Short mmCIF file of C-alpha atoms in Angstrom, two decimals:
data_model
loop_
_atom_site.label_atom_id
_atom_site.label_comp_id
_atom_site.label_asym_id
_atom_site.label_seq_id
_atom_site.Cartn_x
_atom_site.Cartn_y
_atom_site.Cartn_z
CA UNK A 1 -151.42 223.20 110.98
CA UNK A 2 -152.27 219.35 109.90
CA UNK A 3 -155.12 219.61 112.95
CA UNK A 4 -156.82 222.91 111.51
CA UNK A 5 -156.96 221.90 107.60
CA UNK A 6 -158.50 218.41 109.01
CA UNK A 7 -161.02 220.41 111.39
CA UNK A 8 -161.73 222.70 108.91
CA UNK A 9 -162.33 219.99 105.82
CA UNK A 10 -164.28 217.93 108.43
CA UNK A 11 -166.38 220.57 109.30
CA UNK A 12 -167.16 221.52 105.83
CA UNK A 13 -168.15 217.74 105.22
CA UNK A 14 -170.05 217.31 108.68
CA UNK A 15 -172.53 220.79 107.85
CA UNK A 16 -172.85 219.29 104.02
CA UNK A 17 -174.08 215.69 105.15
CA UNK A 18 -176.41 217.63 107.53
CA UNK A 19 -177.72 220.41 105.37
CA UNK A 20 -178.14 217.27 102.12
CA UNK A 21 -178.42 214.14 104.72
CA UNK A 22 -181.73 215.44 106.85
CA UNK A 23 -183.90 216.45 103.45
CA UNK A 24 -182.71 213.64 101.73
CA UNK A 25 -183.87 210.98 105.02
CA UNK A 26 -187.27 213.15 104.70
CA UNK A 27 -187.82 212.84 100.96
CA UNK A 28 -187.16 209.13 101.28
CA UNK A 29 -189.42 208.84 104.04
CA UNK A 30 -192.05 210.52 101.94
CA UNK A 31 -191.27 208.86 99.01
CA UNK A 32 -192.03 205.37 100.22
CA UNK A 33 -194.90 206.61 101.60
CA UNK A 34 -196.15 207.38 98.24
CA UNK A 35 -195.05 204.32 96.52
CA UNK A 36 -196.99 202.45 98.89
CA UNK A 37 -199.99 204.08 98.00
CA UNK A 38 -199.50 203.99 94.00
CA UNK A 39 -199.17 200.71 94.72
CA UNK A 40 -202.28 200.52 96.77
CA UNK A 41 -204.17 201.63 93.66
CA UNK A 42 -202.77 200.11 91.49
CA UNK A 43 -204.14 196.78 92.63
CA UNK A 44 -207.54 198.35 93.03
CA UNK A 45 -207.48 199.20 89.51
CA UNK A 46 -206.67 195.50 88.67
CA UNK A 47 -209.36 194.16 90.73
CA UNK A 48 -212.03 196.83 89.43
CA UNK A 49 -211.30 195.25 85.97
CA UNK A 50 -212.10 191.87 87.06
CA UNK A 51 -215.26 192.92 89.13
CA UNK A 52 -216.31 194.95 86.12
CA UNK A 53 -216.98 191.58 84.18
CA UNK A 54 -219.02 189.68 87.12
CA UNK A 55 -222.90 190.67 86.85
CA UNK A 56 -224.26 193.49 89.79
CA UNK A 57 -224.87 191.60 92.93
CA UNK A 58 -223.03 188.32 92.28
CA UNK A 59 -220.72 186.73 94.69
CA UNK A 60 -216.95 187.65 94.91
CA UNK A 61 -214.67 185.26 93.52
CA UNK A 62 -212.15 185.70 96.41
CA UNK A 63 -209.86 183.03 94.64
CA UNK A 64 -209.72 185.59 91.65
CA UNK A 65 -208.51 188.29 93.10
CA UNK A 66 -206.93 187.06 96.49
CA UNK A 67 -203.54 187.66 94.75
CA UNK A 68 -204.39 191.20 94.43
CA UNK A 69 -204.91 191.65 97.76
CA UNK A 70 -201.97 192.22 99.88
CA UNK A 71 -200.76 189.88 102.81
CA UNK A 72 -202.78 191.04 105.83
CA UNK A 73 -204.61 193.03 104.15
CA UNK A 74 -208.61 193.45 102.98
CA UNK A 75 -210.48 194.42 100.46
CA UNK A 76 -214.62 195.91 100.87
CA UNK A 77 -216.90 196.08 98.18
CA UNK A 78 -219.39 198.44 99.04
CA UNK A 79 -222.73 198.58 96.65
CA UNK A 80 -225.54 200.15 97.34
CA UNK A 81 -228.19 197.77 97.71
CA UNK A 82 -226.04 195.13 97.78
CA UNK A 83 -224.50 193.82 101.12
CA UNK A 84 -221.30 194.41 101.64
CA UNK A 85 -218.73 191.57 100.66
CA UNK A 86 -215.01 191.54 101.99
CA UNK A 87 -211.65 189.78 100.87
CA UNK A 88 -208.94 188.85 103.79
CA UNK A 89 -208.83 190.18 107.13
CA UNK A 90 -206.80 192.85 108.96
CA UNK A 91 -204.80 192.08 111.59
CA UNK A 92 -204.48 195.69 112.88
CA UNK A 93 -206.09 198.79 113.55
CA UNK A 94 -203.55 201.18 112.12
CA UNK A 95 -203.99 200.15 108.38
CA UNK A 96 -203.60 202.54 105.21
CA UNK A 97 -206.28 202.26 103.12
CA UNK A 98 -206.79 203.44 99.12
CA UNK A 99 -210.58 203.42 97.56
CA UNK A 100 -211.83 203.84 93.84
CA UNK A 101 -215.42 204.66 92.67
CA UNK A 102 -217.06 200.96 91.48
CA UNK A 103 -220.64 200.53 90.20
CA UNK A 104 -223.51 202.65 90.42
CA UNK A 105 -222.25 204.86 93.27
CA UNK A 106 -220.47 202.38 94.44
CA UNK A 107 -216.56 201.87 96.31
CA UNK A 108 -213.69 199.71 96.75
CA UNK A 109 -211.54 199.69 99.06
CA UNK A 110 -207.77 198.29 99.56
CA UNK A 111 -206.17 198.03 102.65
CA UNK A 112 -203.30 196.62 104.58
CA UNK A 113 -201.37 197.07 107.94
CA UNK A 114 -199.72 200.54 107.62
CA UNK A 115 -196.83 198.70 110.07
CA UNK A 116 -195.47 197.23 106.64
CA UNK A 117 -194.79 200.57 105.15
CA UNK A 118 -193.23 201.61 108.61
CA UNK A 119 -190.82 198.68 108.01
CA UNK A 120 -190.26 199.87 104.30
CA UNK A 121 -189.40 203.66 105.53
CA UNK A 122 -187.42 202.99 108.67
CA UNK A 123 -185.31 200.38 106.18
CA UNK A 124 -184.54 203.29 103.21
CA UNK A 125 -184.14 205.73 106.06
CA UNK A 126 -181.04 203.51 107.35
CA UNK A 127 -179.94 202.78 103.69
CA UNK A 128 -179.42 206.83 103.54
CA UNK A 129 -178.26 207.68 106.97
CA UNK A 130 -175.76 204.72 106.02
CA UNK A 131 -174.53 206.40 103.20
CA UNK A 132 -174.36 209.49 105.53
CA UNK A 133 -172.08 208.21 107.61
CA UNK A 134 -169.97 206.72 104.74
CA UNK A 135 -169.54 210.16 102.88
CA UNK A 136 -168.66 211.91 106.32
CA UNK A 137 -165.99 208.66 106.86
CA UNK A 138 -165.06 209.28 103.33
CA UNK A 139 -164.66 212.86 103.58
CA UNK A 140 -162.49 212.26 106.72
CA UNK A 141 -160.35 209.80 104.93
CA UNK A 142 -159.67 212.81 102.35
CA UNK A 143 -159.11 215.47 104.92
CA UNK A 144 -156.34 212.91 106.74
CA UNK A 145 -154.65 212.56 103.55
CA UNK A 146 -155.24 216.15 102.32
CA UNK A 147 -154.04 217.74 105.43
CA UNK A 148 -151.24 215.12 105.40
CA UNK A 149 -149.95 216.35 101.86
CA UNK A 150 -150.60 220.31 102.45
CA UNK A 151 -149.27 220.40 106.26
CA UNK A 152 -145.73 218.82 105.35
CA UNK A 153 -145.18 221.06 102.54
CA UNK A 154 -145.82 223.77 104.32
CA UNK A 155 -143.74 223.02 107.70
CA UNK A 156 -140.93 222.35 105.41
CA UNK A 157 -141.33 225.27 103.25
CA UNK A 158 -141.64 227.69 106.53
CA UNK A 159 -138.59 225.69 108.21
CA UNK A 160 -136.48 226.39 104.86
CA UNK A 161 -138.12 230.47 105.24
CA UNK A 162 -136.52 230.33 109.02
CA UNK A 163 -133.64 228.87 107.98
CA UNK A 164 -133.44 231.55 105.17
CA UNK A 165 -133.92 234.13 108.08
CA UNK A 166 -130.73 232.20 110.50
CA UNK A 167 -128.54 233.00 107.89
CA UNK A 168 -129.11 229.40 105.92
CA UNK A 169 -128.03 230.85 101.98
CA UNK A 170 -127.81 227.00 100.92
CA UNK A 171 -130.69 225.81 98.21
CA UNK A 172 -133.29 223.42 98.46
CA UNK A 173 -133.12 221.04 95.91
CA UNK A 174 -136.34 219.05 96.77
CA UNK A 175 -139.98 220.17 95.49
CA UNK A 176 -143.62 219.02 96.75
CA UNK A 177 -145.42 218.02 93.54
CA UNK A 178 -148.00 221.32 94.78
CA UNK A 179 -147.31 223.98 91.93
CA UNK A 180 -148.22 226.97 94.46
CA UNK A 181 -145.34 226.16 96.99
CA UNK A 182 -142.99 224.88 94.72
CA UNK A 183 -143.38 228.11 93.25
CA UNK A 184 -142.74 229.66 97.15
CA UNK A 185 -139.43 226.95 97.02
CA UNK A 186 -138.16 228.46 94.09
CA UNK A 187 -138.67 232.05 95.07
CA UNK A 188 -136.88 230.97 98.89
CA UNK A 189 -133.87 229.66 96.64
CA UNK A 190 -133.77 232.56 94.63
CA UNK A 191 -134.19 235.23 97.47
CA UNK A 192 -131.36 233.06 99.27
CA UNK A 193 -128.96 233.41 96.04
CA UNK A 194 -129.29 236.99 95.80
CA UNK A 195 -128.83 237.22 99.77
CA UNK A 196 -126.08 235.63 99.48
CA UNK A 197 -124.41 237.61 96.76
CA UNK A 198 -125.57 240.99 99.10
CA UNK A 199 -124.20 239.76 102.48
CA UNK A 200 -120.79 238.83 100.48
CA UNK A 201 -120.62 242.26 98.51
CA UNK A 202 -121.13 243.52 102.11
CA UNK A 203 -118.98 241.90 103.69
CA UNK A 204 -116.42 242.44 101.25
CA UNK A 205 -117.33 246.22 101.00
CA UNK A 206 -116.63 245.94 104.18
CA UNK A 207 -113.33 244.11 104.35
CA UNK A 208 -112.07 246.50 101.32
CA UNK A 209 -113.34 250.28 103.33
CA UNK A 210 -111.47 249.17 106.77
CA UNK A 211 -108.25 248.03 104.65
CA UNK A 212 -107.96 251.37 102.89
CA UNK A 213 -109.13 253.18 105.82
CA UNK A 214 -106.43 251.94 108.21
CA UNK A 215 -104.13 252.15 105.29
CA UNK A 216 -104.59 255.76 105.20
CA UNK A 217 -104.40 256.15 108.86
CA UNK A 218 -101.47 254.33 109.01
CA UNK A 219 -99.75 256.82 106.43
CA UNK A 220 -101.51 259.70 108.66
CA UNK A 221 -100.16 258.84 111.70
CA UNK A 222 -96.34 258.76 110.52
CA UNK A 223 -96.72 261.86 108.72
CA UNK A 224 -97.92 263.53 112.26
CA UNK A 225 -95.55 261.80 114.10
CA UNK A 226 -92.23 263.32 111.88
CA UNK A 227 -94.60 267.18 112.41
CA UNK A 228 -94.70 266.18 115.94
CA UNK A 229 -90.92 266.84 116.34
CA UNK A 230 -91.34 270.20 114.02
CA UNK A 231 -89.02 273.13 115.52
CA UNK A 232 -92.21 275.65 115.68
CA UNK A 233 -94.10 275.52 118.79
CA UNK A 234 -97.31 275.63 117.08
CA UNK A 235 -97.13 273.00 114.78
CA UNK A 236 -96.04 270.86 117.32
CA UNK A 237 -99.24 271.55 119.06
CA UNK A 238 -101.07 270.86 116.25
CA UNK A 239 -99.71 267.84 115.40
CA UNK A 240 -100.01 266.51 118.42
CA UNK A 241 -103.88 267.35 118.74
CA UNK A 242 -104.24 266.16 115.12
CA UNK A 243 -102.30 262.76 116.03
CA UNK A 244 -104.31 262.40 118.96
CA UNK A 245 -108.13 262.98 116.71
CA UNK A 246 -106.13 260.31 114.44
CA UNK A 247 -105.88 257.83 117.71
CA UNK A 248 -109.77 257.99 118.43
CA UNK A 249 -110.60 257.78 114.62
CA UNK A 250 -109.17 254.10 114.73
CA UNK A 251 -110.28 253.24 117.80
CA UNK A 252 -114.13 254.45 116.22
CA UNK A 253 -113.45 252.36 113.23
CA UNK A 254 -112.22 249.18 115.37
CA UNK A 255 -115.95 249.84 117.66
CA UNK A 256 -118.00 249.87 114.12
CA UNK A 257 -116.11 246.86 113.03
CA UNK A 258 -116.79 244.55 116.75
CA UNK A 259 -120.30 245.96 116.14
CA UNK A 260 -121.24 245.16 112.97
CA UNK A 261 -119.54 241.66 113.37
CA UNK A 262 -121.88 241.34 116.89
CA UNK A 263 -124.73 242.16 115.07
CA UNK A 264 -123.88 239.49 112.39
CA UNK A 265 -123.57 236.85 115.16
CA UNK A 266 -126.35 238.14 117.34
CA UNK A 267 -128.44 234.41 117.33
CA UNK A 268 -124.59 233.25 118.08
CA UNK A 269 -124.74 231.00 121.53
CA UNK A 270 -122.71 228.07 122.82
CA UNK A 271 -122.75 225.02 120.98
CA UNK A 272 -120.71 221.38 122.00
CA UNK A 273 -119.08 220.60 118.49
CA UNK A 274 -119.04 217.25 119.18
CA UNK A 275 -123.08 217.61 119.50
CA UNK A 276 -123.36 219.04 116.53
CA UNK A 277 -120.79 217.87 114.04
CA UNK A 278 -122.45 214.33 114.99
CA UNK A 279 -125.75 215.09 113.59
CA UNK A 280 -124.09 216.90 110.29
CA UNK A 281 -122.16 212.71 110.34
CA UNK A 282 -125.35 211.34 110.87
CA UNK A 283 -127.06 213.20 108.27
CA UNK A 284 -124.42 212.32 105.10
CA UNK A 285 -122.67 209.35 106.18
CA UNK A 286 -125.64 207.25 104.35
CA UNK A 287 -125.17 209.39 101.62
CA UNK A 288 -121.34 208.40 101.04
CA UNK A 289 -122.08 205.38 101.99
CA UNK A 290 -124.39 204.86 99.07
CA UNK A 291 -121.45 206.09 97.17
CA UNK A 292 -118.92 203.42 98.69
CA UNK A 293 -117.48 206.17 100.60
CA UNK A 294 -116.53 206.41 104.41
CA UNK A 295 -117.35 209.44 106.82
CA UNK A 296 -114.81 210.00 109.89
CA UNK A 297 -115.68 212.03 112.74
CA UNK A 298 -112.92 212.78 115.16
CA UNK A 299 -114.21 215.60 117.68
CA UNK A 300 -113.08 215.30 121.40
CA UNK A 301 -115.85 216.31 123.88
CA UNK A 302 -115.97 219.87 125.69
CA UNK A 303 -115.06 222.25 122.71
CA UNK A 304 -117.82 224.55 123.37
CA UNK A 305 -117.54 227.23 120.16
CA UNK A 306 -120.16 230.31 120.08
CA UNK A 307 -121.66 229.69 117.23
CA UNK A 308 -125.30 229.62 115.39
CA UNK A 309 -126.01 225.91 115.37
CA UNK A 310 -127.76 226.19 112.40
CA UNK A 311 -125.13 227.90 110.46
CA UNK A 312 -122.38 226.24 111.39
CA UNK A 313 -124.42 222.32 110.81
CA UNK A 314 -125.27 223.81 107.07
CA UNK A 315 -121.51 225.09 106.39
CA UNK A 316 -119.93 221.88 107.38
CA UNK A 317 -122.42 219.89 105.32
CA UNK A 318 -121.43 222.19 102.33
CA UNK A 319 -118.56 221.41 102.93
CA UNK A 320 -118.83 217.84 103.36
CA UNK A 321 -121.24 217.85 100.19
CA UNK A 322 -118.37 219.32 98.29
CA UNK A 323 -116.51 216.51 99.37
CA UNK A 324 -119.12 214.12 98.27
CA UNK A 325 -119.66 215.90 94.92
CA UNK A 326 -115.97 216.75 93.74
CA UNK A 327 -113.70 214.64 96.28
CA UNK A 328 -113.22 211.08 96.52
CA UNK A 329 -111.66 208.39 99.10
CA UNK A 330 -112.91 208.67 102.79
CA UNK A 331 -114.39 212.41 104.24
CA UNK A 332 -112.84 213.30 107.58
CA UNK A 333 -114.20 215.57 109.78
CA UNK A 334 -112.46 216.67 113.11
CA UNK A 335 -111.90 219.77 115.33
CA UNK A 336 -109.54 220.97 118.53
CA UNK A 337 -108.34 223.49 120.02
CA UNK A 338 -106.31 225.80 118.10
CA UNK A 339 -104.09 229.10 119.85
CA UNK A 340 -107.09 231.36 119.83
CA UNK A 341 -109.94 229.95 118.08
CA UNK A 342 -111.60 226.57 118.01
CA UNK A 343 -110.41 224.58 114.23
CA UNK A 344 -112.38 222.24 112.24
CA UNK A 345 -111.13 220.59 109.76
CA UNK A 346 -113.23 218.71 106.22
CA UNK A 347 -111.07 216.62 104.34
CA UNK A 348 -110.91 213.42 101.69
CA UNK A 349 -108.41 211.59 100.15
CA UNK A 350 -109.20 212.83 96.91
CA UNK A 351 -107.08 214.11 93.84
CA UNK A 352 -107.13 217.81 95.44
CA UNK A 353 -108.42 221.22 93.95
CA UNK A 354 -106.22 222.06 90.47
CA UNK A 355 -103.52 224.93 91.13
CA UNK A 356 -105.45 227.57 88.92
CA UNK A 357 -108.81 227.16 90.66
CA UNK A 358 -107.00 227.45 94.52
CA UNK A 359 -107.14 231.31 94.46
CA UNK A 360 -110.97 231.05 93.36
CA UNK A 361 -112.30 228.03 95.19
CA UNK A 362 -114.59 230.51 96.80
CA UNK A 363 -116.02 232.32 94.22
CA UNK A 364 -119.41 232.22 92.98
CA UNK A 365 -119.98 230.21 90.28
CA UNK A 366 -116.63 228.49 90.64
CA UNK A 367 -116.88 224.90 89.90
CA UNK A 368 -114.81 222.04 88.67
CA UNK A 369 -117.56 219.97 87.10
CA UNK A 370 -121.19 221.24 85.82
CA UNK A 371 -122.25 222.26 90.03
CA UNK A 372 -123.80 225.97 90.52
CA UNK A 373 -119.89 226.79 92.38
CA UNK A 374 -122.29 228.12 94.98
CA UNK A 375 -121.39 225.65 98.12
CA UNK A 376 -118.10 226.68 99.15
CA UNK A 377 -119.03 230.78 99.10
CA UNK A 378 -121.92 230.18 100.99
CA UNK A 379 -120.18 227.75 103.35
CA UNK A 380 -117.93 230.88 103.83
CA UNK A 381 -120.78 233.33 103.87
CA UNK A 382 -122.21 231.06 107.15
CA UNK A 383 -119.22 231.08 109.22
CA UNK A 384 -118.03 234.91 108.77
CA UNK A 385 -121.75 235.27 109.83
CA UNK A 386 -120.39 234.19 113.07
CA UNK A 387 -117.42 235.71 112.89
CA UNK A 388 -115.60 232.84 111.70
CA UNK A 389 -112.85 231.96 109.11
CA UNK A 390 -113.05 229.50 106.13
CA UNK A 391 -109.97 228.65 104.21
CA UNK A 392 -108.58 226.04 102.45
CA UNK A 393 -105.27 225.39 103.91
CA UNK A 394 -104.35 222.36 101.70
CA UNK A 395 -105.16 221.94 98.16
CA UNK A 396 -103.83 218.36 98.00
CA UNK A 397 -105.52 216.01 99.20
CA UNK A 398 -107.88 218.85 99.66
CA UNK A 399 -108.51 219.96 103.49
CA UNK A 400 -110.83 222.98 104.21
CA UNK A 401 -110.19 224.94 107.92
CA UNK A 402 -113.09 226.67 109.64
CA UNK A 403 -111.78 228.77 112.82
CA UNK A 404 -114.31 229.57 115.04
CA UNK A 405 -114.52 231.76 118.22
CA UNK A 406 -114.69 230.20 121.59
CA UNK A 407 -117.30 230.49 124.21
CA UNK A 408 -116.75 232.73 126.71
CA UNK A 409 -116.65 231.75 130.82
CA UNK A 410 -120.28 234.00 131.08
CA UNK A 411 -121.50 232.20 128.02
CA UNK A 412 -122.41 228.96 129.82
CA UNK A 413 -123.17 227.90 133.65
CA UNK A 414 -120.03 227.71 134.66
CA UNK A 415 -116.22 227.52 133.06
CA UNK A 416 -116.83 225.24 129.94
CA UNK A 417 -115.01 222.28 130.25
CA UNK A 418 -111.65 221.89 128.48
CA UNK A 419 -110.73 219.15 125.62
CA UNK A 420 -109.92 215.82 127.32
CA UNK A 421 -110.81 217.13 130.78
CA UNK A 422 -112.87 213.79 132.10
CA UNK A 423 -116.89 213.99 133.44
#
């Protein structure tokens, strides 16, 4: 992107010092041709006022006018009946020469090596292919800088639109000084609020339809079971046949739940935790630092989650954020192996969450100080995108648990190394 926008301005600037640079070199190199012969007559008109006063046929007084005669140059006085009389000598054949009418049907004539206004041309001519060259440098100095500022912007605005895309509901804080894409930041933060709030409704919606629905299959099946032992032949039948449609309407329901969680966790592939919980340790330690905080990290190698990187980086800095922003004391971060999912842990030696907020620390809007309350829900929203679990399972000193699913055997080339086996 930076390499088109400085083609493209350098082109724009390379046609423009052609299309102005080659009519300007020519007007200058006709302008100084025209000077030089203003000039030309203008000393003839100075020496045709001191000839004027001399009486018709007297000698030239060369030392009169010899300063009005240019270096190298002559001058011809040309009467009729008169010989002709000359002033200076030419020292070459190409000359440019001026005359003016003088007498009775008389001329005279100035002129001087036209070498001299060669020199004169070819000189102005550089001066303005000079200049040229330093508007095109200029110009390219601009489009560096220009395409500098605009391809930045832009890379980071389409990395936050992709991140937007992976599932990434977090806000971007940090504006360009360009109006036009801070306007596209704000629009990306406010398209990634209200994508947020769907994907939770959703997912809630979701959460709340299977409850009830097994609830009411649940109460189904025991009320078919007791008409299942129901003296009448027929009814017994019946029940059975009903209990049994009952049987592969859960089993549906379970399918459409695995599928809809798949498709939620479709960019899902395996990821080494220790990989990537460094970089999320890299990326706030100097943050806490500047705080006169500490950052822990305590992940053994080989815990190989599937996960979406992205996600699951921007989740744990939420939650680490929330740490930085509401916590206090030292931020921990660790993971292992937990009974049937892979646990990481975020925790600080802080004064904990108060009792009446625990129930709604991840609620929307939520918030123990003047914060949006929009970290923690979308730190959730992230990892049940992967089919994860967020919750805090300590309030004080506050520690929150994600639980994430394990790579499979067919996930990676071949069986994924266990915690503390050695290299």
């Amino acid at each position: 992107m930076r390499r088109r926008i400085l083609l493209s301005t350098l082109f724009v600037v390379a046609v423009t010092a052609l299309v102005l640079g080659g009519p300007l070199a020519f007007t200058t190199w006709r302008l100084v041709d025209d000077f030089t012969r203003a000039e030309l007559i203008q000393r003839l008109e100075q020496i045709d006022d001191r000839l004027d006063d001399k009486p018709p046929g007297a000698p030239i007084d060369s030392a009169a006018i010899a300063l009005a005669v240019p270096s190298g140059g002559e001058l011809v006085v040309d009467v009729p009946g008169t010989p002709v009389q000359r002033v200076g000598a030419l020292e070459s054949h190409d000359i440019l020469s001026e005359s003016l009418p003088f007498g009775q049907g008389g001329t005279i004539t100035l002129s001087e090596p036209i070498s001299v206004m060669r020199t004169q041309q070819v000189q102005v001519t550089v001066i303005v292919i000079l200049l040229v060259v330093l508007s095109v440098g200029t110009g390219a100095v601009v489009a560096t800088v220009t395409a500098r500022r605009l391809a930045g912007p832009l890379l980071d605005v389409a990395d936050r639109a992709a991140r937007l895309g992976a599932g990434d509901f977090r806000r971007a804080p940090h504006r360009h000084g360009i109006p036009e894409l801070d306007r596209v930041s704000d629009v990306l933060d406010t398209s990634a609020g209200a994508l947020a709030d769907l994907v939770q409704r959703e997912r809630a919606l979701v959460g709340d339809v299977s409850h009830q629905l097994r609830s009411r299959i649940t109460a189904l099946t025991l009320r078919l079971d007791e008409l299942s032992t129901h003296p009448d032949p027929s009814a017994r039948r019946e029940a059975l046949a009903a209990l049994e449609q009952t049987e592969k309407l859960s089993e549906v329901l379970d399918e459409l739940l695995e599928a809809a969680r798949a498709a939620r966790a479709a960019g899902a592939e395996p990821m080494d935790l220790r990989s990537g919980l460094t970089e999320v340790a890299d990326e706030w330690r100097p943050a806490l630092e500047a705080a006169g905080r500490r950052l822990k990290l305590r992940v053994p190698e080989g815990l190989l989650a599937r996960v979406t990187p992205a996600r699951i980086r921007e989740a744990v800095g939420a939650l680490v954020d929330n740490a930085l922003q509401h916590g206090g004391g030292t931020v921990t971060i660790s993971a292992r192996e937990g009974a049937n999912a892979l646990v990481v842990e975020v925790s600080d030696t802080g004064a904990g969450i108060p009792e009446e907020l625990v129930p709604h620390v991840f609620d929307r809007g939520v918030s123990v100080q003047s914060s949006t309350g929009l970290g923690l829900a979308l730190a959730r929203a992230l990892v049940e995108a992967d089919g994860g679990r967020l919750e805090l399972s300590r309030a004080r000193p506050p520690t929150f648990t994600i639980f994430l699913p394990a790579a499979r055997a067919d996930d990676v080339v071949g069986p994924p190394r266990r915690a503390g086996t050695p290299r």
